[in-house]
mmCIF file of C-alpha atoms and ligand atoms in Angstrom:
data_model
loop_
_atom_site.group_PDB
_atom_site.id
_atom_site.type_symbol
_atom_site.label_atom_id
_atom_site.label_comp_id
_atom_site.label_asym_id
_atom_site.label_seq_id
_atom_site.Cartn_x
_atom_site.Cartn_y
_atom_site.Cartn_z
ATOM 1 C CA MET A 28 -3.337 -13.866 13.315
ATOM 2 C CA TRP A 29 -0.246 -12.557 14.035
ATOM 3 C CA ASP A 30 1.612 -13.098 11.257
ATOM 4 C CA LEU A 31 2.118 -13.339 7.584
ATOM 5 C CA LYS A 32 2.242 -17.238 6.047
ATOM 6 C CA GLY A 33 2.385 -17.718 3.069
ATOM 7 C CA GLN A 34 1.033 -14.411 1.686
ATOM 8 C CA THR A 35 2.519 -12.446 -0.980
ATOM 9 C CA ALA A 36 3.947 -9.179 -0.615
ATOM 10 C CA VAL A 37 5.530 -6.347 -3.003
ATOM 11 C CA VAL A 38 7.533 -4.383 -0.591
ATOM 12 C CA THR A 39 9.366 -1.149 -3.314
ATOM 13 C CA GLY A 40 12.515 0.713 -2.139
ATOM 14 C CA GLY A 41 13.584 -2.819 -0.206
ATOM 15 C CA THR A 42 17.064 -2.561 0.456
ATOM 16 C CA LYS A 43 17.386 -0.078 2.888
ATOM 17 C CA GLY A 44 16.213 2.290 4.985
ATOM 18 C CA ILE A 45 12.336 1.291 5.613
ATOM 19 C CA GLY A 46 11.522 -0.995 3.030
ATOM 20 C CA LYS A 47 15.005 -2.743 3.516
ATOM 21 C CA ALA A 48 13.343 -3.805 7.423
ATOM 22 C CA THR A 49 9.612 -4.186 5.861
ATOM 23 C CA VAL A 50 11.709 -6.656 3.710
ATOM 24 C CA LEU A 51 13.131 -9.092 6.584
ATOM 25 C CA GLU A 52 9.536 -8.017 9.131
ATOM 26 C CA PHE A 53 8.181 -10.036 6.447
ATOM 27 C CA LEU A 54 9.864 -12.698 5.913
ATOM 28 C CA GLU A 55 10.204 -13.440 9.458
ATOM 29 C CA LEU A 56 6.482 -12.964 9.937
ATOM 30 C CA GLY A 57 6.145 -15.757 6.898
ATOM 31 C CA ALA A 58 6.167 -14.247 3.617
ATOM 32 C CA ARG A 59 6.856 -14.824 0.258
ATOM 33 C CA VAL A 60 8.438 -10.745 -0.723
ATOM 34 C CA LEU A 61 9.256 -9.975 -3.962
ATOM 35 C CA PHE A 62 11.467 -6.697 -2.899
ATOM 36 C CA THR A 63 12.799 -3.554 -6.001
ATOM 37 C CA ALA A 64 15.565 -0.973 -5.322
ATOM 38 C CA ARG A 65 17.364 0.727 -8.947
ATOM 39 C CA ASN A 66 20.435 0.019 -7.640
ATOM 40 C CA LYS A 67 21.405 -3.492 -9.223
ATOM 41 C CA GLN A 68 24.265 -4.989 -6.825
ATOM 42 C CA ASP A 69 22.565 -3.723 -3.605
ATOM 43 C CA VAL A 70 19.384 -5.363 -5.354
ATOM 44 C CA VAL A 71 21.662 -8.973 -5.407
ATOM 45 C CA ASN A 72 23.799 -8.290 -1.944
ATOM 46 C CA PHE A 73 19.663 -8.556 -0.090
ATOM 47 C CA GLU A 74 18.341 -10.850 -1.934
ATOM 48 C CA LYS A 75 21.757 -13.118 -1.751
ATOM 49 C CA GLU A 76 21.814 -12.345 1.951
ATOM 50 C CA LEU A 77 18.273 -13.248 2.365
ATOM 51 C CA GLN A 78 18.503 -16.543 0.380
ATOM 52 C CA ASP A 79 21.586 -17.914 1.925
ATOM 53 C CA LYS A 80 18.892 -17.268 5.806
ATOM 54 C CA GLY A 81 16.584 -19.672 4.005
ATOM 55 C CA PHE A 82 13.436 -17.220 3.586
ATOM 56 C CA GLU A 83 11.345 -16.844 -0.006
ATOM 57 C CA ALA A 84 13.244 -13.374 -1.654
ATOM 58 C CA ILE A 85 13.107 -12.345 -4.518
ATOM 59 C CA GLY A 86 14.644 -8.240 -6.104
ATOM 60 C CA ILE A 87 14.075 -7.069 -8.951
ATOM 61 C CA VAL A 88 15.957 -3.610 -10.810
ATOM 62 C CA SER A 89 13.262 -1.504 -10.679
ATOM 63 C CA ASP A 90 12.431 2.119 -10.203
ATOM 64 C CA VAL A 91 9.024 3.304 -9.399
ATOM 65 C CA SER A 92 9.020 6.218 -11.398
ATOM 66 C CA VAL A 93 9.338 4.660 -14.511
ATOM 67 C CA GLN A 94 6.532 2.756 -16.587
ATOM 68 C CA GLU A 95 8.433 0.012 -17.711
ATOM 69 C CA ASP A 96 10.331 -0.627 -14.452
ATOM 70 C CA ARG A 97 6.438 -1.311 -12.473
ATOM 71 C CA GLU A 98 5.515 -3.629 -15.919
ATOM 72 C CA LYS A 99 8.988 -5.746 -14.664
ATOM 73 C CA THR A 100 7.468 -6.213 -11.001
ATOM 74 C CA VAL A 101 3.420 -6.238 -12.657
ATOM 75 C CA HIS A 102 4.704 -8.709 -15.112
ATOM 76 C CA TRP A 103 6.881 -10.180 -11.923
ATOM 77 C CA VAL A 104 4.056 -10.694 -10.049
ATOM 78 C CA GLN A 105 1.495 -12.642 -12.854
ATOM 79 C CA ASN A 106 4.119 -14.838 -13.941
ATOM 80 C CA ASN A 107 4.994 -16.128 -9.915
ATOM 81 C CA TRP A 108 2.497 -15.338 -8.352
ATOM 82 C CA GLN A 109 -0.574 -14.865 -9.941
ATOM 83 C CA ALA A 110 -2.555 -12.730 -6.808
ATOM 84 C CA LEU A 111 -0.735 -10.677 -4.607
ATOM 85 C CA ASP A 112 -1.774 -10.212 -0.471
ATOM 86 C CA ILE A 113 0.421 -7.468 0.131
ATOM 87 C CA LEU A 114 1.771 -3.791 -1.597
ATOM 88 C CA VAL A 115 4.178 -1.381 0.359
ATOM 89 C CA ASN A 116 4.899 1.683 -2.256
ATOM 90 C CA ASN A 117 7.732 2.500 0.042
ATOM 91 C CA ALA A 118 10.275 4.359 -2.422
ATOM 92 C CA GLY A 119 10.887 7.940 -1.651
ATOM 93 C CA VAL A 120 13.528 10.556 -2.365
ATOM 94 C CA ASN A 121 13.738 14.194 -1.033
ATOM 95 C CA ILE A 122 15.304 17.431 -2.891
ATOM 96 C CA ARG A 123 15.432 19.784 0.238
ATOM 97 C CA LYS A 124 15.245 23.834 -1.297
ATOM 98 C CA LYS A 125 12.757 26.857 -1.128
ATOM 99 C CA ALA A 126 11.008 26.067 -3.003
ATOM 100 C CA LEU A 127 12.245 28.644 -6.014
ATOM 101 C CA ASP A 128 15.164 27.496 -6.568
ATOM 102 C CA TYR A 129 13.894 24.187 -7.901
ATOM 103 C CA SER A 130 15.051 22.999 -11.582
ATOM 104 C CA GLU A 131 11.096 21.509 -13.019
ATOM 105 C CA GLU A 132 13.122 18.433 -13.026
ATOM 106 C CA GLU A 133 13.664 17.956 -9.664
ATOM 107 C CA PHE A 134 9.734 19.264 -8.545
ATOM 108 C CA GLN A 135 8.466 16.748 -10.906
ATOM 109 C CA LYS A 136 11.246 13.937 -9.868
ATOM 110 C CA VAL A 137 10.082 14.188 -6.186
ATOM 111 C CA LEU A 138 6.537 14.823 -7.435
ATOM 112 C CA ASN A 139 7.111 11.679 -9.838
ATOM 113 C CA ILE A 140 8.842 8.794 -6.978
ATOM 114 C CA ASN A 141 6.498 10.494 -4.353
ATOM 115 C CA LEU A 142 3.688 10.376 -5.017
ATOM 116 C CA ILE A 143 2.873 9.317 -8.840
ATOM 117 C CA ALA A 144 4.808 6.267 -8.441
ATOM 118 C CA PRO A 145 2.477 4.383 -5.793
ATOM 119 C CA PHE A 146 -0.905 5.566 -7.318
ATOM 120 C CA GLU A 147 0.192 3.530 -10.674
ATOM 121 C CA LEU A 148 1.961 0.696 -9.311
ATOM 122 C CA SER A 149 -1.031 -0.169 -7.011
ATOM 123 C CA ARG A 150 -3.243 0.831 -9.933
ATOM 124 C CA ALA A 151 -0.845 -1.297 -12.203
ATOM 125 C CA LEU A 152 -1.151 -4.576 -8.927
ATOM 126 C CA HIS A 153 -5.044 -3.536 -8.687
ATOM 127 C CA PRO A 154 -6.410 -6.935 -10.873
ATOM 128 C CA PHE A 155 -3.607 -9.405 -8.004
ATOM 129 C CA LEU A 156 -4.741 -7.218 -5.404
ATOM 130 C CA LYS A 157 -8.667 -8.201 -5.953
ATOM 131 C CA LYS A 158 -7.873 -11.601 -6.192
ATOM 132 C CA SER A 159 -6.132 -11.891 -3.321
ATOM 133 C CA LYS A 160 -9.336 -11.434 -1.125
ATOM 134 C CA VAL A 161 -7.438 -9.542 2.145
ATOM 135 C CA GLY A 162 -5.155 -7.183 -0.008
ATOM 136 C CA THR A 163 -4.110 -4.693 1.625
ATOM 137 C CA VAL A 164 -1.985 -1.374 0.034
ATOM 138 C CA ILE A 165 0.719 0.179 2.791
ATOM 139 C CA ASN A 166 1.763 3.614 0.912
ATOM 140 C CA VAL A 167 4.825 5.429 3.171
ATOM 141 C CA ALA A 168 3.728 9.044 3.752
ATOM 142 C CA SER A 169 5.583 10.979 6.101
ATOM 143 C CA VAL A 170 4.485 13.872 9.221
ATOM 144 C CA ALA A 171 5.235 16.560 6.265
ATOM 145 C CA ALA A 172 2.193 15.800 4.473
ATOM 146 C CA LEU A 173 0.242 17.454 7.793
ATOM 147 C CA GLN A 174 2.735 19.972 8.431
ATOM 148 C CA ASP A 175 5.589 22.297 7.037
ATOM 149 C CA VAL A 176 8.109 19.954 8.584
ATOM 150 C CA GLY A 177 11.491 22.009 6.976
ATOM 151 C CA THR A 178 11.958 19.318 3.710
ATOM 152 C CA GLY A 179 10.888 21.399 1.071
ATOM 153 C CA THR A 180 7.479 22.526 -0.304
ATOM 154 C CA PRO A 181 7.540 19.544 -3.852
ATOM 155 C CA TYR A 182 8.121 16.636 -1.461
ATOM 156 C CA ALA A 183 5.460 17.668 1.393
ATOM 157 C CA MET A 184 2.779 17.524 -1.031
ATOM 158 C CA ALA A 185 3.334 15.204 -2.801
ATOM 159 C CA LYS A 186 3.170 13.372 0.683
ATOM 160 C CA SER A 187 -0.277 15.171 1.255
ATOM 161 C CA GLY A 188 -1.098 14.051 -1.449
ATOM 162 C CA LEU A 189 -0.135 10.138 -0.729
ATOM 163 C CA LEU A 190 -1.934 10.839 2.024
ATOM 164 C CA GLN A 191 -5.456 12.145 -0.614
ATOM 165 C CA GLN A 192 -4.971 8.383 -2.678
ATOM 166 C CA THR A 193 -4.337 6.316 0.708
ATOM 167 C CA ARG A 194 -8.587 7.408 1.467
ATOM 168 C CA SER A 195 -9.514 8.450 -2.096
ATOM 169 C CA LEU A 196 -8.624 4.453 -2.440
ATOM 170 C CA ALA A 197 -9.288 3.060 0.332
ATOM 171 C CA VAL A 198 -13.047 3.858 -0.496
ATOM 172 C CA GLU A 199 -12.850 2.908 -4.555
ATOM 173 C CA TRP A 200 -11.392 -0.584 -3.811
ATOM 174 C CA ALA A 201 -13.487 -1.413 -0.350
ATOM 175 C CA GLN A 202 -16.041 -3.319 -1.649
ATOM 176 C CA GLU A 203 -13.056 -5.207 -3.995
ATOM 177 C CA GLY A 204 -11.771 -6.786 -0.728
ATOM 178 C CA ILE A 205 -8.854 -4.051 -0.940
ATOM 179 C CA ARG A 206 -8.273 -1.750 2.884
ATOM 180 C CA VAL A 207 -5.774 0.908 2.112
ATOM 181 C CA ASN A 208 -3.463 1.674 5.031
ATOM 182 C CA ALA A 209 -1.061 4.853 5.301
ATOM 183 C CA VAL A 210 2.254 4.967 7.148
ATOM 184 C CA SER A 211 3.234 8.350 8.426
ATOM 185 C CA PRO A 212 7.040 8.665 9.822
ATOM 186 C CA TRP A 213 8.664 11.381 11.565
ATOM 187 C CA PHE A 214 13.009 11.264 11.134
ATOM 188 C CA THR A 215 13.426 7.722 11.394
ATOM 189 C CA GLU A 216 17.720 6.178 11.560
ATOM 190 C CA THR A 217 18.175 5.686 7.435
ATOM 191 C CA PRO A 218 20.354 6.509 4.697
ATOM 192 C CA LEU A 219 18.147 8.935 2.918
ATOM 193 C CA THR A 220 18.319 11.154 7.404
ATOM 194 C CA GLU A 221 22.271 10.221 7.922
ATOM 195 C CA GLY A 222 23.552 13.112 6.843
ATOM 196 C CA PHE A 223 21.059 15.306 7.613
ATOM 197 C CA LEU A 224 21.118 14.154 10.985
ATOM 198 C CA LYS A 225 25.221 14.248 11.440
ATOM 199 C CA GLN A 226 24.241 17.794 12.512
ATOM 200 C CA ASP A 227 24.194 18.175 15.864
ATOM 201 C CA GLU A 228 21.498 21.427 15.826
ATOM 202 C CA ARG A 229 19.039 20.208 13.069
ATOM 203 C CA MET A 230 19.239 17.198 15.551
ATOM 204 C CA ASN A 231 19.117 19.252 18.754
ATOM 205 C CA GLY A 232 15.914 20.388 17.269
ATOM 206 C CA ILE A 233 14.869 18.219 16.611
ATOM 207 C CA LEU A 234 14.836 16.105 18.967
ATOM 208 C CA GLY A 235 13.725 19.081 21.341
ATOM 209 C CA ARG A 236 10.351 19.026 19.837
ATOM 210 C CA THR A 237 9.671 14.675 19.752
ATOM 211 C CA PRO A 238 8.813 13.557 23.445
ATOM 212 C CA LEU A 239 10.045 10.286 23.335
ATOM 213 C CA LYS A 240 13.754 12.191 22.706
ATOM 214 C CA ARG A 241 15.075 10.293 20.122
ATOM 215 C CA ILE A 242 14.147 9.912 16.554
ATOM 216 C CA ALA A 243 12.753 5.766 15.846
ATOM 217 C CA LYS A 244 14.051 3.060 14.110
ATOM 218 C CA ALA A 245 13.285 1.593 10.561
ATOM 219 C CA GLU A 246 12.364 -1.670 12.623
ATOM 220 C CA GLU A 247 9.871 0.857 14.499
ATOM 221 C CA MET A 248 7.951 1.782 10.958
ATOM 222 C CA ALA A 249 8.566 -2.520 9.958
ATOM 223 C CA SER A 250 6.216 -3.398 12.508
ATOM 224 C CA ILE A 251 3.395 -0.673 11.955
ATOM 225 C CA ILE A 252 3.378 -1.358 8.380
ATOM 226 C CA ALA A 253 3.386 -5.819 9.145
ATOM 227 C CA PHE A 254 0.696 -4.736 11.037
ATOM 228 C CA LEU A 255 -1.306 -2.594 8.529
ATOM 229 C CA ALA A 256 -0.715 -6.140 6.277
ATOM 230 C CA MET A 257 -1.693 -8.367 8.549
ATOM 231 C CA GLU A 258 -5.548 -9.680 8.944
ATOM 232 C CA LYS A 259 -5.162 -8.342 12.505
ATOM 233 C CA SER A 260 -5.938 -4.812 11.258
ATOM 234 C CA SER A 261 -9.015 -5.866 9.595
ATOM 235 C CA TYR A 262 -11.109 -3.312 10.288
ATOM 236 C CA ILE A 263 -8.613 -0.433 9.340
ATOM 237 C CA THR A 264 -8.911 1.564 5.507
ATOM 238 C CA GLY A 265 -8.287 4.668 4.494
ATOM 239 C CA GLN A 266 -6.089 5.731 8.408
ATOM 240 C CA ASN A 267 -2.909 7.742 8.405
ATOM 241 C CA ILE A 268 -1.062 5.742 11.402
ATOM 242 C CA ILE A 269 1.456 9.094 12.359
ATOM 243 C CA ALA A 270 4.646 7.164 14.081
ATOM 244 C CA ASP A 271 6.189 10.587 15.366
ATOM 245 C CA GLY A 272 7.063 10.039 19.309
ATOM 246 C CA GLY A 273 4.475 12.070 20.410
ATOM 247 C CA MET A 274 6.315 15.012 17.727
ATOM 248 C CA SER A 275 2.702 16.380 16.285
ATOM 249 C CA ILE A 276 0.925 16.100 19.907
ATOM 250 C CA ASN A 277 3.429 18.462 21.170
ATOM 251 C CA ALA A 278 2.411 22.143 21.739
ATOM 252 C CA ILE A 279 4.940 22.927 24.278
HETATM 253 N N1 NAP B 10 13.997 8.911 6.744
HETATM 254 C C1 NAP B 10 13.134 9.222 7.279
HETATM 255 O O1 NAP B 10 13.451 10.174 8.146
HETATM 256 C C2 NAP B 10 11.618 9.218 6.727
HETATM 257 C C3 NAP B 10 10.775 10.240 7.861
HETATM 258 C C4 NAP B 10 8.829 10.460 6.790
HETATM 259 C C5 NAP B 10 8.506 9.336 5.708
HETATM 260 N N2 NAP B 10 9.944 9.353 4.877
HETATM 261 C C6 NAP B 10 9.645 8.421 3.612
HETATM 262 O O2 NAP B 10 9.960 6.598 4.492
HETATM 263 C C7 NAP B 10 9.970 5.517 2.689
HETATM 264 C C8 NAP B 10 11.755 5.381 2.652
HETATM 265 O O3 NAP B 10 12.783 5.760 3.530
HETATM 266 P P1 NAP B 10 13.936 5.841 4.499
HETATM 267 O O4 NAP B 10 14.390 6.388 4.792
HETATM 268 O O5 NAP B 10 14.272 4.677 4.507
HETATM 269 O O6 NAP B 10 14.858 6.115 2.499
HETATM 270 P P2 NAP B 10 16.237 5.109 1.929
HETATM 271 O O7 NAP B 10 16.980 4.589 3.345
HETATM 272 O O8 NAP B 10 17.042 6.378 0.930
HETATM 273 O O9 NAP B 10 16.152 3.964 1.542
HETATM 274 C C9 NAP B 10 15.164 4.165 0.544
HETATM 275 C C10 NAP B 10 15.232 2.561 -0.614
HETATM 276 O O10 NAP B 10 13.969 3.074 -1.801
HETATM 277 C C11 NAP B 10 15.043 2.442 -3.227
HETATM 278 N N3 NAP B 10 14.399 4.385 -3.869
HETATM 279 C C12 NAP B 10 14.763 5.094 -4.411
HETATM 280 N N4 NAP B 10 14.533 5.934 -4.556
HETATM 281 C C13 NAP B 10 13.702 4.613 -5.661
HETATM 282 C C14 NAP B 10 12.981 4.233 -6.752
HETATM 283 N N5 NAP B 10 12.760 5.825 -7.301
HETATM 284 N N6 NAP B 10 12.744 3.078 -7.022
HETATM 285 C C15 NAP B 10 12.875 2.450 -6.619
HETATM 286 N N7 NAP B 10 13.386 2.785 -5.071
HETATM 287 C C16 NAP B 10 13.758 3.769 -5.215
HETATM 288 C C17 NAP B 10 15.922 2.983 -2.531
HETATM 289 O O11 NAP B 10 17.002 2.177 -2.860
HETATM 290 P P3 NAP B 10 18.032 2.964 -4.707
HETATM 291 O O12 NAP B 10 18.496 4.115 -4.073
HETATM 292 O O13 NAP B 10 18.740 2.230 -5.318
HETATM 293 O O14 NAP B 10 16.793 2.757 -5.915
HETATM 294 C C18 NAP B 10 16.536 2.572 -1.391
HETATM 295 O O15 NAP B 10 16.336 0.804 -0.470
HETATM 296 C C19 NAP B 10 10.217 6.843 1.619
HETATM 297 O O16 NAP B 10 9.207 6.942 1.387
HETATM 298 C C20 NAP B 10 10.396 8.556 2.928
HETATM 299 O O17 NAP B 10 9.733 9.569 1.819
HETATM 300 C C21 NAP B 10 11.568 8.737 5.234
#
């Protein structure tokens, strides 16, 4: 059971960072993977790279915040797999500002991608997760859902809502054999944080608060996501695994 042999998985935001590491981890564990992202060239390149390695992976261009794009993902699953074992709602973005500086459009964008889209995609794929009998949803949240870490309020609100979405759907869908869990990373080396982490003052501040004295690698998030996707974690639902190098339990 320490593998995902024959399982079907959808990973949103699968061309970079934590999503890309998750796609690779799933494939190495024997799953078949459908990944999504907005940038067509990135999708085409990553799909080719994976297929050249002999993996069963398909990429589609799909913006999680656009309903017609989500439908493309749903139709693909319906036409090719019928049942879906694993959904990873990973795609996320942030716009880091003071509360008073957000335009309505920026605020809506952060909420749509991080909070509304996982709800809509989980609901749309529910019939296929139900057919699987071992369906699991894994939402990628953030430590920003639990305390203020300077990310800006909309992102923190969205990720916090995503955690309650995780708990509420876990209860609602438990009878159908679907587990719903979340992973909350602290700073992880990905394109999302690259620019921010290049600033020495910021990096030193982060390391100063982190007992393990380093930021995470995307692969360290992917392995937690894989564990939650496996039958090995079959009694865990509605939970949030905080992967933060000890940051949130450090009171000094
Ligand atoms: N890195 C961190 O330190 C950190 C910490 C806490 C939480 N997180 C969370 O972890 C998740 C992954 O973050 P990351 O650092 O790996 O980000 P990343 O390096 O920016 O990668 C994000 C991926 O999602 C895709 N994406 C973005 N918006 C999308 C959309 N609307 N529809 C479909 N795909 C979309 C991107 O491709 P396209 O741009 O081509 O669409 C890319 O493949 C996010 O939910 C983030 O909030 C990250």
